Coordinates of C-alpha atoms and ligand atoms in Angstrom, one line a residue:
X1 CA 0.0 0.0 0.0
X2 CA 1.4 3.4 -1.0
X3 CA 1.1 6.3 1.4
X4 CA 1.9 9.9 1.5
X5 CA 1.3 10.5 5.1
X6 CA 3.2 13.4 6.8
X7 CA 4.9 10.9 9.1
X8 CA 6.8 9.7 6.0
X9 CA 7.4 13.0 4.3
X10 CA 11.0 12.8 5.5
X11 CA 12.8 9.6 4.8
X12 CA 16.3 8.2 5.1
X13 CA 17.3 5.5 2.6
X14 CA 19.7 2.8 3.8
X15 CA 21.6 1.2 0.9
X16 CA 22.3 -2.4 1.9
X17 CA 25.8 -3.7 1.2
X18 CA 25.0 -7.0 2.9
X19 CA 25.6 -6.2 6.5
X20 CA 24.0 -8.3 9.2
X21 CA 23.2 -5.0 10.9
X22 CA 21.3 -3.3 8.0
X23 CA 17.9 -3.8 9.5
X24 CA 19.1 -2.6 12.8
X25 CA 20.3 0.7 11.2
X26 CA 16.9 1.3 9.8
X27 CA 15.2 0.4 13.1
X28 CA 17.4 2.7 15.1
X29 CA 16.7 5.6 12.7
X30 CA 12.9 5.0 13.1
X31 CA 13.3 4.8 16.9
X32 CA 14.9 8.3 16.6
X33 CA 11.7 9.5 14.9
X34 CA 12.6 9.4 11.2
X35 CA 11.1 7.0 8.7
X36 CA 13.7 4.8 7.0
X37 CA 13.7 2.3 4.2
X38 CA 16.2 -0.2 2.9
X39 CA 17.1 -0.5 -0.7
X40 CA 19.7 -2.8 -2.3
X41 CA 23.1 -1.2 -3.0
X42 CA 22.7 -1.5 -6.8
X43 CA 19.5 0.6 -6.9
X44 CA 19.9 3.2 -9.7
X45 CA 20.4 6.8 -8.5
X46 CA 17.2 8.0 -10.0
X47 CA 15.2 5.4 -8.0
X48 CA 17.0 6.5 -4.8
X49 CA 16.2 10.2 -5.5
X50 CA 12.6 9.4 -6.4
X51 CA 12.2 8.7 -2.7
X52 CA 13.2 12.3 -2.0
X53 CA 15.5 11.2 0.9
X54 CA 16.7 13.6 3.5
X55 CA 19.8 11.5 3.7
X56 CA 21.4 8.2 2.6
X57 CA 23.2 5.7 4.8
X58 CA 25.6 3.2 3.2
X59 CA 25.6 0.1 5.4
X60 CA 28.5 -2.2 6.3
X61 CA 29.0 -5.5 4.6
X62 CA 31.3 -8.5 4.5
X63 CA 33.0 -7.7 1.1
X64 CA 36.3 -5.8 0.5
X65 CA 36.4 -2.8 -1.8
X66 CA 39.7 -4.2 -3.1
X67 CA 37.8 -7.2 -4.6
X68 CA 36.2 -7.1 -8.0
X69 CA 32.4 -7.2 -8.1
X70 CA 32.1 -6.0 -4.5
X71 CA 29.0 -3.9 -3.8
X72 CA 29.2 -0.3 -4.8
X73 CA 26.8 2.6 -4.8
X74 CA 25.6 4.6 -7.8
X75 CA 27.9 7.6 -8.6
X76 CA 25.3 10.3 -7.9
X77 CA 25.0 9.2 -4.3
X78 CA 28.4 10.8 -3.5
X79 CA 27.8 14.0 -5.5
X80 CA 26.8 16.1 -2.5
X81 CA 23.2 16.4 -3.6
X82 CA 22.0 14.6 -0.5
X83 CA 23.9 14.0 2.9
X84 CA 25.5 10.6 3.3
X85 CA 26.7 8.5 6.2
X86 CA 28.9 5.5 5.5
X87 CA 29.2 2.8 8.1
X88 CA 32.2 0.4 8.2
X89 CA 32.3 -1.0 4.6
X90 CA 30.3 2.2 3.7
X91 CA 33.3 4.3 4.9
X92 CA 35.8 2.2 2.9
X93 CA 33.6 2.4 -0.1
X94 CA 33.4 6.2 0.1
X95 CA 37.1 6.4 0.5
X96 CA 37.7 4.0 -2.4
X97 CA 35.3 5.8 -4.8
X98 CA 36.5 9.3 -4.0
X99 CA 40.2 8.5 -4.5
X100 CA 41.5 7.7 -0.9
X101 CA 43.4 4.6 0.0
X102 CA 41.9 1.4 1.6
X103 CA 44.3 -1.3 2.7
X104 CA 44.0 -4.7 4.1
X105 CA 45.0 -4.8 7.8
X106 CA 47.5 -7.3 9.2
X107 CA 44.7 -8.6 11.4
X108 CA 40.9 -8.3 11.6
X109 CA 39.3 -6.3 14.4
X110 CA 36.0 -7.7 15.8
X111 CA 34.3 -6.5 18.9
X112 CA 35.0 -3.7 21.3
X113 CA 37.5 -0.9 20.6
X114 CA 38.3 2.5 22.0
X115 CA 37.9 5.6 19.8
X116 CA 39.1 9.2 20.5
X117 CA 37.3 12.1 18.8
X118 CA 40.2 14.2 17.4
X119 CA 38.2 16.9 15.8
X120 CA 35.8 18.6 18.2
X121 CA 34.3 20.6 15.3
X122 CA 32.9 17.4 13.7
X123 CA 29.1 17.9 14.2
X124 CA 28.4 14.2 14.2
X125 CA 30.2 13.8 17.5
X126 CA 28.5 16.8 19.2
X127 CA 27.7 15.8 22.8
X128 CA 29.3 12.5 22.4
X129 CA 31.8 11.7 25.3
X130 CA 35.3 10.9 24.1
X131 CA 37.0 8.5 24.3
X132 CA 34.1 6.1 23.5
X133 CA 33.9 2.4 23.4
X134 CA 32.6 1.2 20.1
X135 CA 31.8 -2.0 18.2
X136 CA 34.2 -2.8 15.3
X137 CA 33.9 -5.5 12.7
X138 CA 36.4 -5.1 9.8
X139 CA 39.6 -6.3 8.2
X140 CA 40.3 -3.5 5.7
X141 CA 41.0 0.0 7.0
X142 CA 41.2 3.6 5.6
X143 CA 44.9 4.4 5.2
X144 CA 44.4 7.9 3.6
X145 CA 41.1 9.7 3.3
X146 CA 40.0 11.2 -0.1
X147 CA 41.1 14.7 -0.9
X148 CA 39.0 17.3 0.9
X149 CA 38.1 15.0 3.8
X150 CA 39.1 15.6 7.4
X151 CA 39.7 12.9 10.1
X152 CA 37.2 13.2 12.9
X153 CA 38.2 10.3 15.1
X154 CA 40.9 7.7 15.6
X155 CA 41.1 4.4 17.4
X156 CA 43.5 3.9 20.3
X157 CA 46.1 2.5 17.9
X158 CA 45.9 5.6 15.7
X159 CA 43.7 4.0 13.0
X160 CA 41.3 6.3 11.2
X161 CA 37.8 5.8 12.8
X162 CA 35.8 8.6 11.2
X163 CA 36.2 11.0 8.3
X164 CA 34.0 13.7 6.8
X165 CA 33.7 16.4 4.1
X166 CA 31.3 19.0 5.4
X167 CA 30.7 20.8 2.1
X168 CA 29.8 17.6 0.4
X169 CA 27.7 16.5 3.5
X170 CA 29.5 13.1 3.5
X171 CA 30.3 11.5 6.9
X172 CA 31.7 8.1 7.6
X173 CA 32.4 5.8 10.6
X174 CA 34.6 2.7 10.7
X175 CA 32.6 1.4 13.6
X176 CA 28.9 0.6 14.1
X177 CA 26.8 3.3 15.8
X178 CA 23.6 1.2 15.5
X179 CA 24.9 -1.5 17.8
X180 CA 24.1 -1.2 21.5
X181 CA 27.7 -1.8 22.5
X182 CA 28.8 1.5 20.9
X183 CA 28.7 4.2 23.5
X184 CA 27.0 7.4 22.1
X185 CA 26.0 5.4 19.0
X186 CA 22.4 6.7 19.2
X187 CA 23.7 10.3 19.7
X188 CA 25.9 10.0 16.6
X189 CA 22.9 8.8 14.5
X190 CA 20.8 11.5 16.0
X191 CA 23.4 14.2 15.0
X192 CA 23.4 12.8 11.5
X193 CA 19.6 12.9 11.2
X194 CA 18.9 16.2 12.9
X195 CA 22.1 18.3 12.5
X196 CA 23.4 17.0 9.1
X197 CA 20.2 16.0 7.3
X198 CA 18.0 18.6 9.0
X199 CA 15.2 16.1 9.8
X200 CA 12.4 17.1 12.1
X201 CA 11.4 13.7 13.5
X202 CA 8.0 13.2 12.0
X203 CA 7.7 9.4 12.2
X204 CA 5.4 8.4 15.0
X205 CA 3.3 5.3 15.4
X206 CA 0.1 7.0 16.5
X207 CA 0.2 9.1 13.3
X208 CA 0.8 5.9 11.3
X209 CA -2.2 4.2 12.8
X210 CA -4.6 7.1 12.0
X211 CA -3.2 7.3 8.5
X212 CA -3.4 3.6 7.9
X213 CA -6.9 3.2 9.2
X214 CA -8.0 6.0 6.9
X215 CA -6.1 4.5 4.0
X216 CA -7.6 1.0 4.4
X217 CA -11.1 2.6 4.5
X218 CA -10.4 4.5 1.3
X219 CA -8.7 1.6 -0.5
X220 CA -11.4 -1.0 0.4
X221 CA -14.5 1.1 0.4
X222 CA -17.5 -1.1 1.3
X223 CA -16.0 -4.2 -0.3
X224 CA -15.6 -7.4 1.9
X225 CA -12.2 -8.5 3.1
X226 CA -11.2 -11.9 4.4
X227 CA -8.2 -13.0 6.3
X228 CA -6.7 -16.1 7.9
X229 CA -6.0 -15.7 11.6
X230 CA -3.4 -17.8 13.2
X231 CA -3.2 -16.5 16.7
X232 CA 0.2 -15.0 15.8
X233 CA 1.2 -11.3 16.2
X234 CA 1.2 -10.2 12.6
X235 CA -2.1 -11.6 11.4
X236 CA -3.8 -10.4 14.6
X237 CA -2.5 -6.9 14.5
X238 CA -3.4 -6.6 10.8
X239 CA -6.9 -7.8 11.5
X240 CA -7.5 -5.5 14.4
X241 CA -6.2 -2.5 12.5
X242 CA -8.4 -3.4 9.5
X243 CA -11.4 -4.0 11.8
X244 CA -11.0 -0.4 13.1
X245 CA -11.3 0.8 9.5
X246 CA -14.1 -1.3 8.1
X247 CA -15.7 -3.1 11.1
X248 CA -17.5 -6.3 10.2
X249 CA -16.8 -6.1 6.5
X250 CA -13.7 -7.9 7.7
X251 CA -14.4 -11.6 8.1
X252 CA -11.7 -13.8 9.6
X253 CA -11.1 -17.5 9.2
X254 CA -9.4 -19.5 12.0
X255 CA -8.4 -23.0 10.9
X256 CA -7.9 -25.5 13.6
X257 CA -5.6 -28.0 12.0
X258 CA -5.5 -30.4 15.0
X259 CA -1.8 -29.6 15.4
X260 CA -2.2 -26.8 17.9
X261 CA -1.0 -26.8 21.5
X262 CA -3.2 -27.7 24.5
X263 CA -6.4 -25.6 24.6
X264 CA -4.8 -23.2 22.1
X265 CA -7.7 -23.0 19.7
X266 CA -10.1 -22.0 22.4
X267 CA -7.8 -19.5 24.0
X268 CA -7.1 -17.8 20.8
X269 CA -10.8 -17.7 19.8
X270 CA -11.6 -16.2 23.3
X271 CA -9.1 -13.4 22.6
X272 CA -10.6 -12.7 19.2
X273 CA -14.0 -12.5 20.7
X274 CA -12.8 -9.9 23.2
X275 CA -11.4 -8.0 20.3
X276 CA -14.8 -8.1 18.6
X277 CA -13.4 -9.6 15.5
X278 CA -15.9 -11.5 13.3
X279 CA -14.3 -15.0 13.3
X280 CA -15.4 -18.1 11.5
X281 CA -13.7 -21.1 13.1
X282 CA -13.2 -24.2 10.9
X283 CA -12.4 -27.3 12.9
X284 CA -10.6 -29.4 10.3
X285 CA -8.5 -31.5 12.6
X286 CA -9.7 -34.8 11.2
X287 CA -9.1 -33.7 7.6
X288 CA -5.5 -32.7 8.4
X289 CA -4.7 -35.8 10.5
X290 CA -6.1 -38.2 8.0
X291 CA -4.0 -36.5 5.2
X292 CA -1.0 -36.9 7.4
X293 CA -1.5 -40.5 8.3
X294 CA 1.7 -42.6 7.9
X295 CA 3.7 -39.6 6.7
X296 CA 7.1 -39.1 8.4
X297 CA 9.1 -37.0 6.0
X298 CA 9.2 -33.4 7.3
X299 CA 8.9 -31.7 3.9
X300 CA 6.0 -33.9 2.9
X301 CA 4.3 -33.0 6.2
X302 CA 4.7 -29.3 5.4
X303 CA 3.5 -29.7 1.8
X304 CA 0.4 -31.7 2.8
X305 CA -0.5 -29.2 5.6
X306 CA -0.1 -26.3 3.2
X307 CA -2.4 -28.0 0.6
X308 CA -5.1 -29.0 3.1
X309 CA -5.0 -25.5 4.6
X310 CA -5.7 -23.9 1.3
X311 CA -8.5 -26.4 0.6
X312 CA -10.2 -25.6 4.0
X313 CA -9.6 -21.9 3.7
X314 CA -11.1 -21.8 0.2
X315 CA -14.2 -23.8 1.3
X316 CA -14.8 -21.5 4.2
X317 CA -14.3 -18.4 2.2
X318 CA -16.8 -19.7 -0.4
X319 CA -19.3 -20.3 2.4
X320 CA -18.8 -16.7 3.6
X321 CA -19.0 -15.4 0.0
X322 CA -18.5 -12.1 -1.7
X323 CA -14.9 -11.3 -0.5
X324 CA -12.9 -9.1 -2.8
X325 CA -9.8 -8.6 -0.7
X326 CA -7.4 -10.9 1.1
X327 CA -5.8 -9.3 4.2
X328 CA -2.2 -10.6 5.0
X329 CA 0.1 -9.8 7.8
X330 CA 3.3 -9.4 5.7
X331 CA 5.9 -7.3 7.6
X332 CA 8.9 -5.3 6.4
X333 CA 11.6 -8.0 6.9
X334 CA 9.5 -10.3 4.6
X335 CA 9.5 -7.6 2.0
X336 CA 13.2 -7.0 2.2
X337 CA 14.1 -10.7 2.2
X338 CA 12.2 -11.3 -1.0
X339 CA 13.4 -8.1 -2.7
X340 CA 17.2 -8.8 -2.4
X341 CA 19.1 -8.4 -5.6
X342 CA 22.5 -9.2 -7.1
X343 CA 24.9 -11.4 -5.3
X344 CA 22.9 -11.1 -2.1
X345 CA 19.9 -12.8 -3.5
X346 CA 21.1 -16.2 -2.4
X347 CA 20.2 -15.4 1.3
X348 CA 16.5 -15.3 0.6
X349 CA 14.6 -17.5 3.1
X350 CA 12.6 -19.9 1.1
X351 CA 10.5 -21.9 3.6
X352 CA 8.0 -21.0 6.2
X353 CA 5.3 -20.3 3.7
X354 CA 2.7 -22.7 5.0
X355 CA -0.5 -20.8 5.1
X356 CA 0.4 -19.3 1.7
X357 CA -3.0 -18.5 0.3
X358 CA -4.9 -19.5 -2.8
X359 CA -4.0 -17.6 -5.9
X360 CA -6.9 -18.8 -8.0
X361 CA -9.4 -17.2 -5.6
X362 CA -8.5 -14.0 -7.5
X363 CA -8.5 -11.6 -4.6
X364 CA -6.8 -8.3 -4.3
X365 CA -4.2 -8.3 -1.5
X366 CA -4.2 -5.9 1.4
X367 CA -0.9 -5.7 3.4
X368 CA -1.1 -2.8 5.8
X369 CA 2.0 -3.9 7.9
X370 CA 4.4 -4.2 5.0
X371 CA 6.4 -1.2 6.0
X372 CA 6.8 -2.1 9.6
X373 CA 9.4 -3.9 11.6
X374 CA 8.3 -6.6 14.1
X375 CA 8.9 -4.4 17.1
X376 CA 6.8 -1.6 15.5
X377 CA 4.0 -4.1 14.9
X378 CA 4.1 -5.2 18.5
X379 CA 4.0 -1.5 19.7
X380 CA 1.1 -0.7 17.4
X381 CA -0.7 -3.9 18.5
X382 CA -0.4 -2.6 22.1
X383 CA -1.7 0.8 21.1
X384 CA -4.8 -0.7 19.4
X385 CA -5.7 -3.0 22.2
X386 CA -4.2 -6.4 21.2
X387 CA -3.5 -8.1 24.5
X388 CA 0.0 -9.2 25.7
X389 CA -0.8 -12.9 25.5
X390 CA -0.7 -12.4 21.7
X391 CA 2.0 -9.8 21.5
X392 CA 4.5 -11.6 23.6
X393 CA 3.8 -15.1 22.3
X394 CA 6.7 -17.1 21.1
X395 CA 6.6 -17.8 17.3
X396 CA 4.8 -21.0 16.4
X397 CA 5.3 -22.6 13.1
X398 CA 2.5 -22.9 10.6
X399 CA 2.7 -26.7 10.5
X400 CA 2.4 -26.7 14.3
X401 CA 3.1 -29.8 16.3
X402 CA 3.4 -31.8 13.1
X403 CA 7.1 -30.8 12.9
X404 CA 7.6 -31.4 16.6
X405 CA 6.0 -34.8 16.7
X406 CA 8.9 -36.5 14.9
X407 CA 8.0 -39.5 12.8
X408 CA 4.4 -40.6 12.6
X409 CA 1.6 -38.2 13.7
X410 CA -1.1 -40.0 15.7
X411 CA -3.7 -38.5 18.1
X412 CA -2.0 -40.4 21.0
X413 CA 1.5 -39.1 20.2
X414 CA 0.1 -35.6 19.8
X415 CA -1.5 -35.9 23.2
X416 CA 1.8 -36.9 24.8
X417 CA 3.5 -34.0 23.2
X418 CA 0.8 -31.5 24.2
X419 CA 1.0 -32.6 27.8
X420 CA 4.8 -32.4 28.0
X421 CA 4.8 -29.0 26.2
X422 CA 2.3 -27.6 28.6
X423 CA 4.4 -28.6 31.6
X424 CA 7.6 -27.1 30.1
X425 CA 6.0 -23.8 29.3
X426 CA 4.2 -23.6 32.6
X427 CA 7.5 -24.1 34.5
X428 CA 9.3 -21.5 32.3
X429 CA 6.6 -19.0 32.9
X430 CA 6.7 -19.7 36.7
X431 CA 10.5 -19.0 36.6
X432 CA 9.6 -15.6 34.9
X433 CA 11.9 -16.2 31.9
X434 CA 9.3 -16.7 29.1
X435 CA 9.7 -13.2 27.8
X436 CA 13.5 -13.5 27.7
X437 CA 13.7 -16.1 25.0
X438 CA 12.7 -16.5 21.4
X439 CA 11.1 -19.9 21.7
X440 CA 10.7 -22.8 24.1
X441 CA 8.9 -26.1 23.2
X442 CA 9.0 -29.8 23.4
X443 CA 9.6 -32.4 20.7
X444 CA 8.6 -36.0 20.8
X445 CA 11.1 -38.5 19.5
X446 CA 10.0 -41.7 17.8
X447 CA 12.6 -43.7 19.8
X448 CA 11.6 -45.9 22.7
X449 CA 13.8 -46.4 25.7
X450 CA 13.6 -48.5 28.8
X451 CA 12.7 -47.0 32.2
X452 CA 11.4 -48.0 35.6
X453 CA 8.5 -46.5 37.5
X454 CA 7.9 -48.0 40.9
X455 CA 8.3 -51.7 40.3
X456 CA 7.2 -51.5 36.7
X457 CA 9.5 -51.6 33.7
X458 CA 8.4 -49.1 31.1
X459 CA 9.2 -48.8 27.4
X460 CA 8.2 -45.4 26.1
X461 CA 9.3 -42.4 24.0
X462 CA 11.7 -39.5 24.6
X463 CA 10.7 -35.9 25.1
X464 CA 13.3 -33.3 23.9
X465 CA 13.3 -29.8 25.4
X466 CA 14.3 -26.9 23.2
X467 CA 14.8 -23.3 24.4
X468 CA 16.5 -20.7 22.2
X469 CA 17.3 -17.0 22.2
X470 CA 17.4 -15.2 18.9
X471 CA 17.0 -11.8 17.3
X472 CA 15.1 -12.9 14.2
X473 CA 15.1 -16.7 14.0
X474 CA 17.9 -16.7 11.4
X475 CA 20.5 -17.6 14.0
X476 CA 19.9 -18.8 17.6
X477 CA 21.6 -19.8 20.8
X478 CA 20.4 -22.5 23.1
X479 CA 19.4 -21.0 26.5
X480 CA 21.4 -22.0 29.6
X481 CA 18.3 -22.9 31.6
X482 CA 18.7 -23.2 35.4
X483 CA 19.4 -26.8 36.5
X484 CA 16.5 -26.7 39.0
X485 CA 14.1 -25.8 36.3
X486 CA 15.3 -28.7 34.1
X487 CA 15.0 -31.0 37.0
X488 CA 11.4 -30.0 37.8
X489 CA 10.4 -30.2 34.2
X490 CA 11.9 -33.7 33.7
X491 CA 10.4 -35.1 36.9
X492 CA 6.9 -33.7 36.1
X493 CA 7.0 -35.0 32.5
X494 CA 8.0 -38.5 33.6
X495 CA 5.4 -38.5 36.3
X496 CA 2.5 -36.8 34.6
X497 CA 2.7 -37.7 30.9
X498 CA 1.8 -41.1 29.7
X499 CA 3.8 -42.2 26.7
X500 CA 7.1 -40.6 27.8
X501 CA 9.7 -41.9 30.2
X502 CA 12.9 -39.9 29.4
X503 CA 13.6 -36.2 29.0
X504 CA 16.7 -34.7 27.2
X505 CA 17.7 -31.1 26.7
X506 CA 18.9 -29.8 23.3
X507 CA 22.2 -28.0 23.6
X508 CA 22.8 -27.0 20.0
X509 CA 22.7 -23.6 18.5
X510 CA 21.6 -22.5 15.0
X511 CA 23.7 -23.0 13.0
X512 CA 24.5 -25.9 12.9
X513 CA 21.0 -27.1 13.9
X514 CA 17.8 -25.4 13.0
X515 CA 15.4 -24.3 15.8
X516 CA 12.7 -26.8 14.9
X517 CA 13.8 -30.4 14.8
X518 CA 12.1 -31.0 11.5
Ligands
XMP1 P1 14.2 -23.0 11.8 O1 13.6 -24.3 12.3 O2 14.2 -22.9 10.3 O3 13.1 -22.0 12.3 O4 15.5 -22.7 12.5 C1 13.2 -20.6 12.3 C2 11.9 -20.0 12.8 O5 10.9 -20.3 11.9 C3 9.9 -21.1 12.5 N1 9.5 -22.1 11.5 C4 8.4 -22.1 10.7 N2 7.4 -21.2 10.6 N3 6.3 -22.5 9.0 C5 6.3 -21.4 9.8 O6 5.4 -20.6 9.7 C6 7.3 -23.4 9.0 O7 7.3 -24.4 8.2 C7 8.4 -23.2 9.9 N4 9.5 -23.9 10.2 C8 10.2 -23.2 11.2 C9 10.5 -21.6 13.7 O8 9.5 -21.9 14.7 C10 11.5 -20.6 14.1 O9 10.9 -19.5 14.8

């Protein structure tokens, strides 16, 4: 959805040279009150300028400007027409393109470093305490800045840490101001936005909500919209926002695939009722489970679930009748990931599209959240009344327990898994650490081991516990859970859950493992 709201009148463009921090840069800029968007590094200059940016940031990246085919930016970007901030690789690129010298260091520098501001006139460091601890991540370094550039800061060892050319409006940093570990990083970005680019700080979420509600109303008119609700943050926030705009002309479909957690369908439906959404629940558990009978291959499971979902959704939508629009909870990271170009295209995330919706239904697509980061979606959700149980929920995969019930999916095994999972989450919540992690869940392994309970020998399956911390699900660390908690969970599962007699804890990170076991 296009928009011309005043909150977006001033915009910063971040040119992505492949840094793991690119999205973080854009988020920090928005947190400072200025709307920002990410474009690939090879976006033509006219396209960049069409956005009428108040400034451009060139991100870091893993390449070296000394290599052929490394990312570069269109010539016009450094012409002085619009202020520029180069970060890390961005600084080396500016140096390289404007005639300075970039060399390969004798060692790489990763992590914390100390930087001294050597030029107090440099506006980007105004009110930043020097020396400052910063986050570095580079191998190459700037040996000589381009002509006309001054050095603003150096690292303890004398290496150039920042350069600028005030008349061209070009600023550059060898370190990462967007990372929390950089002291004064936020002030440095703020100086760039407000002192160099002359932004006013017009981006605010309440303004965005009012604008989007009005825009949905105008776009949709009095036509009917349908949407699939999953209980997740994105689809729920998209639905509540749209409901604010068009009321009961939004009809929601909640498909119970029989692969949800204990009492989940009812809990989610209760929340939707409180939110006054018009929801049609389709209990298709039997249809899903019979399609999955005897299937053990993870990819086949995903494919079957995707197909049955579409069938059920279509049937329900036909029953409702008359819909012209399909509402989807696409968020900005999905848009960026699928829009990558050039060499970086290889990183596109290809799975996780279960719940992808029927094309032949010939519906127009409504995606009100497609410009927002996940944390903005959560904030907006809170502002429009979506309760915390939804906003703070751990992500749950579309194929649900099917990919956590390893091997064959039977009602009995699902029941075992549900009971174990409930205990694990209960104990984690009691410990007060649920909100500190990305995901915690159980898996059920199709492996039987021998146990003993009282005087009885048992032969039952294994429950695996998984708890990970992560920023975005792309990489993850296993959580060092307290031993006491693990002990309680293990005892409770063995005592209370028929079908399981052994509990193990997964101590692998991603990579090399994935978060889900299938
Ligand atoms: P993996 O297992 O790939 O998971 O490390 C990364 C994140 O994605 C979730 N996930 C899925 N979500 N459909 C989904 O909607 C899927 O098929 C799927 N597989 C994994 C996973 O829970 C984690 O948050």
